[in-house]
Rosetta silent file (secondary structure, phi, psi, omega in degrees, C-alpha in Angstrom):
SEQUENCE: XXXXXXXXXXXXXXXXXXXXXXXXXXXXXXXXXXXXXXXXXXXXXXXXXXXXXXXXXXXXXXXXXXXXXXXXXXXXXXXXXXXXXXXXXXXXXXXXXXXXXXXXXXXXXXXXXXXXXXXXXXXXXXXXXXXXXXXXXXXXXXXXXXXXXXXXXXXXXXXXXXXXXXXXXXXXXXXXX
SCORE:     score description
SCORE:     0.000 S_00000001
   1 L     0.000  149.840 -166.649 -104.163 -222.741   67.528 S_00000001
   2 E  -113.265  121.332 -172.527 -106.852 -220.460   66.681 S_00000001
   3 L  -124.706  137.771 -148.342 -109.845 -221.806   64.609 S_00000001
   4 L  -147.219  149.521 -164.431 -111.805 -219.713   62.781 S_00000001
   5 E   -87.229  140.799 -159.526 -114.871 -220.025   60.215 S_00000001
   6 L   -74.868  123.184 -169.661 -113.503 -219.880   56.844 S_00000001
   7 L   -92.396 -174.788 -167.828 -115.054 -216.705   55.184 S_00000001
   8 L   -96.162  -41.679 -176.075 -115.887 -216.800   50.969 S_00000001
   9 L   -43.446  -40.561 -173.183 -113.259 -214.058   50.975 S_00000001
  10 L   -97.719   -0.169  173.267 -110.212 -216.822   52.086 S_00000001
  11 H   -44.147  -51.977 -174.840 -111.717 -219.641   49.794 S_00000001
  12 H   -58.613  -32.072 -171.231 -108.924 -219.600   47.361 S_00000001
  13 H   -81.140   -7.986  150.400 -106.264 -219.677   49.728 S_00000001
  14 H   -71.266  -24.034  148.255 -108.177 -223.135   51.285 S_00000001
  15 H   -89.209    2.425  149.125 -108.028 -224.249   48.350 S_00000001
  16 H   -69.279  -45.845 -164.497 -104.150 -224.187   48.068 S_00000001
  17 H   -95.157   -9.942 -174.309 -104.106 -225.881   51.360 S_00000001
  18 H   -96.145  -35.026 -156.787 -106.826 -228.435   50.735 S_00000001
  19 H   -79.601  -29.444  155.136 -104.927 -229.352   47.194 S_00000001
  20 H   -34.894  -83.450  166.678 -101.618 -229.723   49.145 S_00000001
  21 H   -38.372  -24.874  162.195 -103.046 -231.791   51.384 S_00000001
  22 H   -76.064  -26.017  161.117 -104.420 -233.797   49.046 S_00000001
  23 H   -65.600   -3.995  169.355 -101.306 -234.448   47.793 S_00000001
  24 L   -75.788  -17.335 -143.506 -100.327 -236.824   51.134 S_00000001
  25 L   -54.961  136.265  123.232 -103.271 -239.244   49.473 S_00000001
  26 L    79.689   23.967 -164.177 -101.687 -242.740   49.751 S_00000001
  27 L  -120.191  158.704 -172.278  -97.903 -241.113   49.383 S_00000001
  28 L    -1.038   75.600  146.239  -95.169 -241.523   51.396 S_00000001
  29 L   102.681   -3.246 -164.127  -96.014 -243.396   53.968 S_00000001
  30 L   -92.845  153.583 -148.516  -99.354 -241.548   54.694 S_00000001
  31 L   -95.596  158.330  163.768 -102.472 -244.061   54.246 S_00000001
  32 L   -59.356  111.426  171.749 -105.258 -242.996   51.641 S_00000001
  33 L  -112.607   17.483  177.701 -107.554 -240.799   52.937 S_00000001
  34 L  -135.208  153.236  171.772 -109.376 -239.826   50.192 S_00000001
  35 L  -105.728   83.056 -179.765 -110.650 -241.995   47.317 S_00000001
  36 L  -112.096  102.248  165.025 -108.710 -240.599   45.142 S_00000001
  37 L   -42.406  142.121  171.788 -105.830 -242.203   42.693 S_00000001
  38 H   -34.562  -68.774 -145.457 -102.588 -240.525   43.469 S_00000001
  39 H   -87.225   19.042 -179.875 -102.273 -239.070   40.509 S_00000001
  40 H  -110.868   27.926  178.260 -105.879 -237.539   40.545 S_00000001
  41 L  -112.803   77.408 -159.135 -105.632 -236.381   43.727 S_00000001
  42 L  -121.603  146.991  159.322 -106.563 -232.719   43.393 S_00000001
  43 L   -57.562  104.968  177.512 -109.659 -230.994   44.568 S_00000001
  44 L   -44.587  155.932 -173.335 -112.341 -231.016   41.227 S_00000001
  45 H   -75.986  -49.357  141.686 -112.871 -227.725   40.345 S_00000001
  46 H    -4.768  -80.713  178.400 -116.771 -229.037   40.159 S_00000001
  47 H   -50.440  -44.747  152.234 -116.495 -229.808   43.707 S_00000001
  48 H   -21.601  -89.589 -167.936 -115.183 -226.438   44.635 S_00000001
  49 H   -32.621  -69.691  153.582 -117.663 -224.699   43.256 S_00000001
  50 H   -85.786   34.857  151.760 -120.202 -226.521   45.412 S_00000001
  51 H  -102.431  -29.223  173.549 -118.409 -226.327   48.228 S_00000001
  52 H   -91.535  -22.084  157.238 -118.300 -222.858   48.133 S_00000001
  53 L   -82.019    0.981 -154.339 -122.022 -222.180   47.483 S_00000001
  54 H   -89.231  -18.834  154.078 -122.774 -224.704   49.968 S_00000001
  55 H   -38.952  -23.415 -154.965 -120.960 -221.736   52.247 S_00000001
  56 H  -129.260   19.258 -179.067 -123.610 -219.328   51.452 S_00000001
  57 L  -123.030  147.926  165.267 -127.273 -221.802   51.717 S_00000001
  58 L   -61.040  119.338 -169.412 -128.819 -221.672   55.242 S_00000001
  59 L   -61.407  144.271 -161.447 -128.222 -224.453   57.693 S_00000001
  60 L   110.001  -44.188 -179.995 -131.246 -226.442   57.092 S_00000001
  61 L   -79.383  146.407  172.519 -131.370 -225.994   53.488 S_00000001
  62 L   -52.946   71.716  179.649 -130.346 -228.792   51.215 S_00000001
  63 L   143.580   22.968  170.082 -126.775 -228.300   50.143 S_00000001
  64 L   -48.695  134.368 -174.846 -125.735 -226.654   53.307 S_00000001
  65 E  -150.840  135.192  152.591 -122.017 -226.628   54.048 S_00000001
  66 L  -131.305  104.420 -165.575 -119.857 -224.938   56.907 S_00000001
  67 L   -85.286  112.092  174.499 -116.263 -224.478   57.387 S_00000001
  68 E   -86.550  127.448  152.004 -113.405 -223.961   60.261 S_00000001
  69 E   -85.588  167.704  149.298 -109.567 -223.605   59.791 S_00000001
  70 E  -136.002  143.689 -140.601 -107.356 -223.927   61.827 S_00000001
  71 E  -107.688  132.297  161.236 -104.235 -221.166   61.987 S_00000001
  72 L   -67.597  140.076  168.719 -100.838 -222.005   62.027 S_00000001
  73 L   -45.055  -59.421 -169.187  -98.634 -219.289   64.564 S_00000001
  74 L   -47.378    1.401 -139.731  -97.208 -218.673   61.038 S_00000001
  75 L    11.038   42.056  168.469 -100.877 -217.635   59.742 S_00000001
  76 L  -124.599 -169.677 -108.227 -101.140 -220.478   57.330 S_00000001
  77 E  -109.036  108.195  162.565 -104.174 -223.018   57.242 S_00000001
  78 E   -72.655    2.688 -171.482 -102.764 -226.085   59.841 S_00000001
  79 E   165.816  163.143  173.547 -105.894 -227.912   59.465 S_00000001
  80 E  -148.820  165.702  177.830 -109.938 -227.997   58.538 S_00000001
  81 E  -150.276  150.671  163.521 -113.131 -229.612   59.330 S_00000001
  82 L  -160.779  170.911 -168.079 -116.383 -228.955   57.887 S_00000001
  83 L  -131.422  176.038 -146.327 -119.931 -230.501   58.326 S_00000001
  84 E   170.239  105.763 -161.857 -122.546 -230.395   55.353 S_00000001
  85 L   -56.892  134.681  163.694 -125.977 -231.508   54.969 S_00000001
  86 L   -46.659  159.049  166.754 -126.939 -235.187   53.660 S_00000001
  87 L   -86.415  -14.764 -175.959 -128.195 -235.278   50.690 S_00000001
  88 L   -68.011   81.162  171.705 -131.254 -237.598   51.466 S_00000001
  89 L    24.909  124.509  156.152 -134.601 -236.239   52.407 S_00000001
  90 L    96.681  -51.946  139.103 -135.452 -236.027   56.104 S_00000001
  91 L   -55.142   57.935 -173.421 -132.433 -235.819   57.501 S_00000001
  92 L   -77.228  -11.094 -156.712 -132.145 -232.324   58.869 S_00000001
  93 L  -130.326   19.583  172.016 -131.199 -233.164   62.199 S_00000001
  94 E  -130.722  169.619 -177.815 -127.825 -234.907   60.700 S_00000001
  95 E  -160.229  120.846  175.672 -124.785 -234.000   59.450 S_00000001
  96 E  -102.389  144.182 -165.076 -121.942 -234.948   57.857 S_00000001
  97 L   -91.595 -179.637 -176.136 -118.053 -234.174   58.642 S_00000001
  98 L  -165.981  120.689 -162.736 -115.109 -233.568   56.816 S_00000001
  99 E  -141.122  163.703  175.053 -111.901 -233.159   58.216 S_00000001
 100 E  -168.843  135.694  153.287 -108.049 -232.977   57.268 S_00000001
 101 E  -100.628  136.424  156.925 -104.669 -231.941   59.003 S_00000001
 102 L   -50.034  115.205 -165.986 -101.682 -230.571   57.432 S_00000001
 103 H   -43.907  -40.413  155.593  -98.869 -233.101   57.327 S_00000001
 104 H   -68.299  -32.229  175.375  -97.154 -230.543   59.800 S_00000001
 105 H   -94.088    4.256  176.409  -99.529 -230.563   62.366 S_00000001
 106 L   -81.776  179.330 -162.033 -100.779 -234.230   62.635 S_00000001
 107 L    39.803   59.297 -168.417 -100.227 -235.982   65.748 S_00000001
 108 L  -171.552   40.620 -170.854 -100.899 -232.949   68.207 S_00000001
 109 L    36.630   11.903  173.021 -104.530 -233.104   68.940 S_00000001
 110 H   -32.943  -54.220  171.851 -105.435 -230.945   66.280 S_00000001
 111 H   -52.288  -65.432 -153.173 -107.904 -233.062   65.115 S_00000001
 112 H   -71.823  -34.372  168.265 -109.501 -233.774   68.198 S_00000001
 113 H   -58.594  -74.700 -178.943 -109.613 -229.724   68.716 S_00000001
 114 H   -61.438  -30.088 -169.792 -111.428 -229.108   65.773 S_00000001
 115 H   -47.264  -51.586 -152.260 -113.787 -232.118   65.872 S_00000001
 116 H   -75.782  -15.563 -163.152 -114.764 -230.569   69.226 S_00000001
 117 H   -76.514  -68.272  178.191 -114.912 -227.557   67.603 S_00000001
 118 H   -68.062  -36.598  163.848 -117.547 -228.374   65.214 S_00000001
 119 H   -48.886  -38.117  179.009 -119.389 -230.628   68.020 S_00000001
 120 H   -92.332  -23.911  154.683 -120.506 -227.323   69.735 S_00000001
 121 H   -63.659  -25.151  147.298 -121.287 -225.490   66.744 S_00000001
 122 H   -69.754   -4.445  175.985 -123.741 -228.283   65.847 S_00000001
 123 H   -97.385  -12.872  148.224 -125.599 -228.410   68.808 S_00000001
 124 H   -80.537  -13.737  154.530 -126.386 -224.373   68.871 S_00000001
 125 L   -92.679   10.797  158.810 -127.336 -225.363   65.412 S_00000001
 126 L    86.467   12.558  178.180 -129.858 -227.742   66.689 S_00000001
 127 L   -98.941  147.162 -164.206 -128.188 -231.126   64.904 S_00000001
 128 L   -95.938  -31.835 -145.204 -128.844 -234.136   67.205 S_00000001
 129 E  -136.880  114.566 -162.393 -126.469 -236.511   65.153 S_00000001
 130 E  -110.304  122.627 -169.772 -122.874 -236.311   63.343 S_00000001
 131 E  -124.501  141.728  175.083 -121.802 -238.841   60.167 S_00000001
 132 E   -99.443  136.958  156.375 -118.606 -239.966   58.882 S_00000001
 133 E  -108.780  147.534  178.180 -117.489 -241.737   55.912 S_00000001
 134 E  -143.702  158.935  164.193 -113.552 -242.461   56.450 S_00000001
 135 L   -91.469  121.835 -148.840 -111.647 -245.186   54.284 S_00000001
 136 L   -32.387  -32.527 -164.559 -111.207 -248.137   56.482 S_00000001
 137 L   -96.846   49.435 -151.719 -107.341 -248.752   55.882 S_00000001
 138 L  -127.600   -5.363 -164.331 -107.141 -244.798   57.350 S_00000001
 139 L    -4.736  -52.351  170.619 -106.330 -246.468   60.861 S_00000001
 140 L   -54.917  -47.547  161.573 -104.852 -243.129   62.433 S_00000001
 141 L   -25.410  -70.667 -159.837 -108.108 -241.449   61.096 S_00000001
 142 H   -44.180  -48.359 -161.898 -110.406 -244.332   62.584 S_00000001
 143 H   -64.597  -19.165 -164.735 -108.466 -244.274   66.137 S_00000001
 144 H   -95.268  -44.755  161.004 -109.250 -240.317   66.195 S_00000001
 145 H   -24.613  -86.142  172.155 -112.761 -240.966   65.589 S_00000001
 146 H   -14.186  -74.500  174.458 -112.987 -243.417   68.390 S_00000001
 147 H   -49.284  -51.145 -154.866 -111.469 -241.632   70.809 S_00000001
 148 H   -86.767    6.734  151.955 -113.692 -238.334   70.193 S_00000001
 149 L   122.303   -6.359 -172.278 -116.621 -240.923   70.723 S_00000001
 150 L   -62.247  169.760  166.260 -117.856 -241.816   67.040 S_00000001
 151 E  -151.176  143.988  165.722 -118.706 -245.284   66.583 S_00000001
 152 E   -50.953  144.897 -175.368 -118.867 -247.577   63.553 S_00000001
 153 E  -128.792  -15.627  172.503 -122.427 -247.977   61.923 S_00000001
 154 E   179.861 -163.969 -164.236 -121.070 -250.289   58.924 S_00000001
 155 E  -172.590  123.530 -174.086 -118.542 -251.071   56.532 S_00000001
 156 E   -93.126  109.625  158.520 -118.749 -251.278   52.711 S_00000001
 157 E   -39.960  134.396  162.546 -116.220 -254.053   51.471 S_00000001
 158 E    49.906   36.537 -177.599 -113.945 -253.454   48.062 S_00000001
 159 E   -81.000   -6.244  156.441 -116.011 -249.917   47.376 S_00000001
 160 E  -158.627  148.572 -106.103 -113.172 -248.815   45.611 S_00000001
 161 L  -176.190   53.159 -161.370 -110.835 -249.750   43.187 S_00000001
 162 L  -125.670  142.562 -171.651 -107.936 -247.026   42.973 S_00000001
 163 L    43.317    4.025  174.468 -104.466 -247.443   42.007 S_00000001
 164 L   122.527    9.352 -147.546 -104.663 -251.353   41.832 S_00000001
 165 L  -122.595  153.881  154.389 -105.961 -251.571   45.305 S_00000001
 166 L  -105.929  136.174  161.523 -109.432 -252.421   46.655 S_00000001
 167 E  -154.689  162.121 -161.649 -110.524 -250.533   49.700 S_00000001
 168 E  -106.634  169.078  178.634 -113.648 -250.759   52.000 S_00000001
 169 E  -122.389  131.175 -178.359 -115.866 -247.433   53.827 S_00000001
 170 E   -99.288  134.341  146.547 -116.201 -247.193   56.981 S_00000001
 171 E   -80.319  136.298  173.074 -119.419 -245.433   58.431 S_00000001
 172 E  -157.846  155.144 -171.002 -119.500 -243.610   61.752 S_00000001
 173 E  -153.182  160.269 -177.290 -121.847 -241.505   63.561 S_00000001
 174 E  -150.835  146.736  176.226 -121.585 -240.027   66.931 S_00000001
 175 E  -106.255  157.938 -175.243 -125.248 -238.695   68.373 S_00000001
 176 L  -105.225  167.696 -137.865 -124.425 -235.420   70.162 S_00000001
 177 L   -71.260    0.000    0.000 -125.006 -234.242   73.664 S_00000001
């Protein structure tokens, strides 16, 4: 599969495929991976918005954001990942991911492609250290993590309180080569 950085030009059509995707949240059979209620589980338009300047600010700069697909033979969007500056002071030399496969394309290293993907564009961008939030009862998530070398740094108990459910946040970090 061919993964490619998501220009401003293709935004809308990632955000067909991100709201799609978002529609697996906690549904048929697939575990929540967003803390989202089901039936709120749409990208905010709010969020968009910065996500898409966050496209255009200079890695380094506070609200930085950058984004990979990945192409389907079929040329639609089988997966994404993107990394994205903390928000805290001081932490320039971190980064946090964001990742998602298309319900067609999980279980086929996809994931594990792009992760790897993103690992060498942060390290020509000079980031020493890569952070996760994922929610804990995500298991398939966690296990992909693992494998590509993150390791848990904590775990919030009962941090949300969606659909009738409690669920805890996991933290992960992986320092890079």
């Amino acid at each position: 599969m061919k993964i490619e950085k998501l220009e401003l030009a293709g935004f809308e059509d990632f955000l067909d495929y991100l709201n799609d995707h978002l529609s697996d949240n906690g549904r048929n059979g697939t575990a929540y991976f967003q803390p989202l209620p089901r039936a709120e589980s749409r990208f905010p338009a709010e969020k968009a918005e910065a996500f898409k300047n966050g496209m255009q600010i200079p890695v380094g700069e506070p609200g930085w954001r950058r984004v990979w697909i990945a192409r389907a033979a079929e040329g639609g969007i089988a997966g994404h990942i993107d990394l994205r500056a903390l928000a805290e002071r001081h932490t320039a030399h971190r980064c946090l991911l964001g990742m998602g496969v298309d319900r067609g394309h999980r279980q086929r290293g996809l994931g594990g492609q792009l992760i790897a993907h993103a690992e060498d564009w942060a390290l020509t961008a000079g980031l020493q250290w890569i952070d996760l939030q994922v929610l804990s009862v995500n298991a398939p998530a966690i296990a992909l993590y693992q494998r590509q070398g993150f390791r848990q740094t904590g775990e919030i108990p009962n941090l949300f309180h969606i659909d009738g459910q409690h669920f805890n946040y996991t933290s992960m970090s992986k320092r890079l080569r």
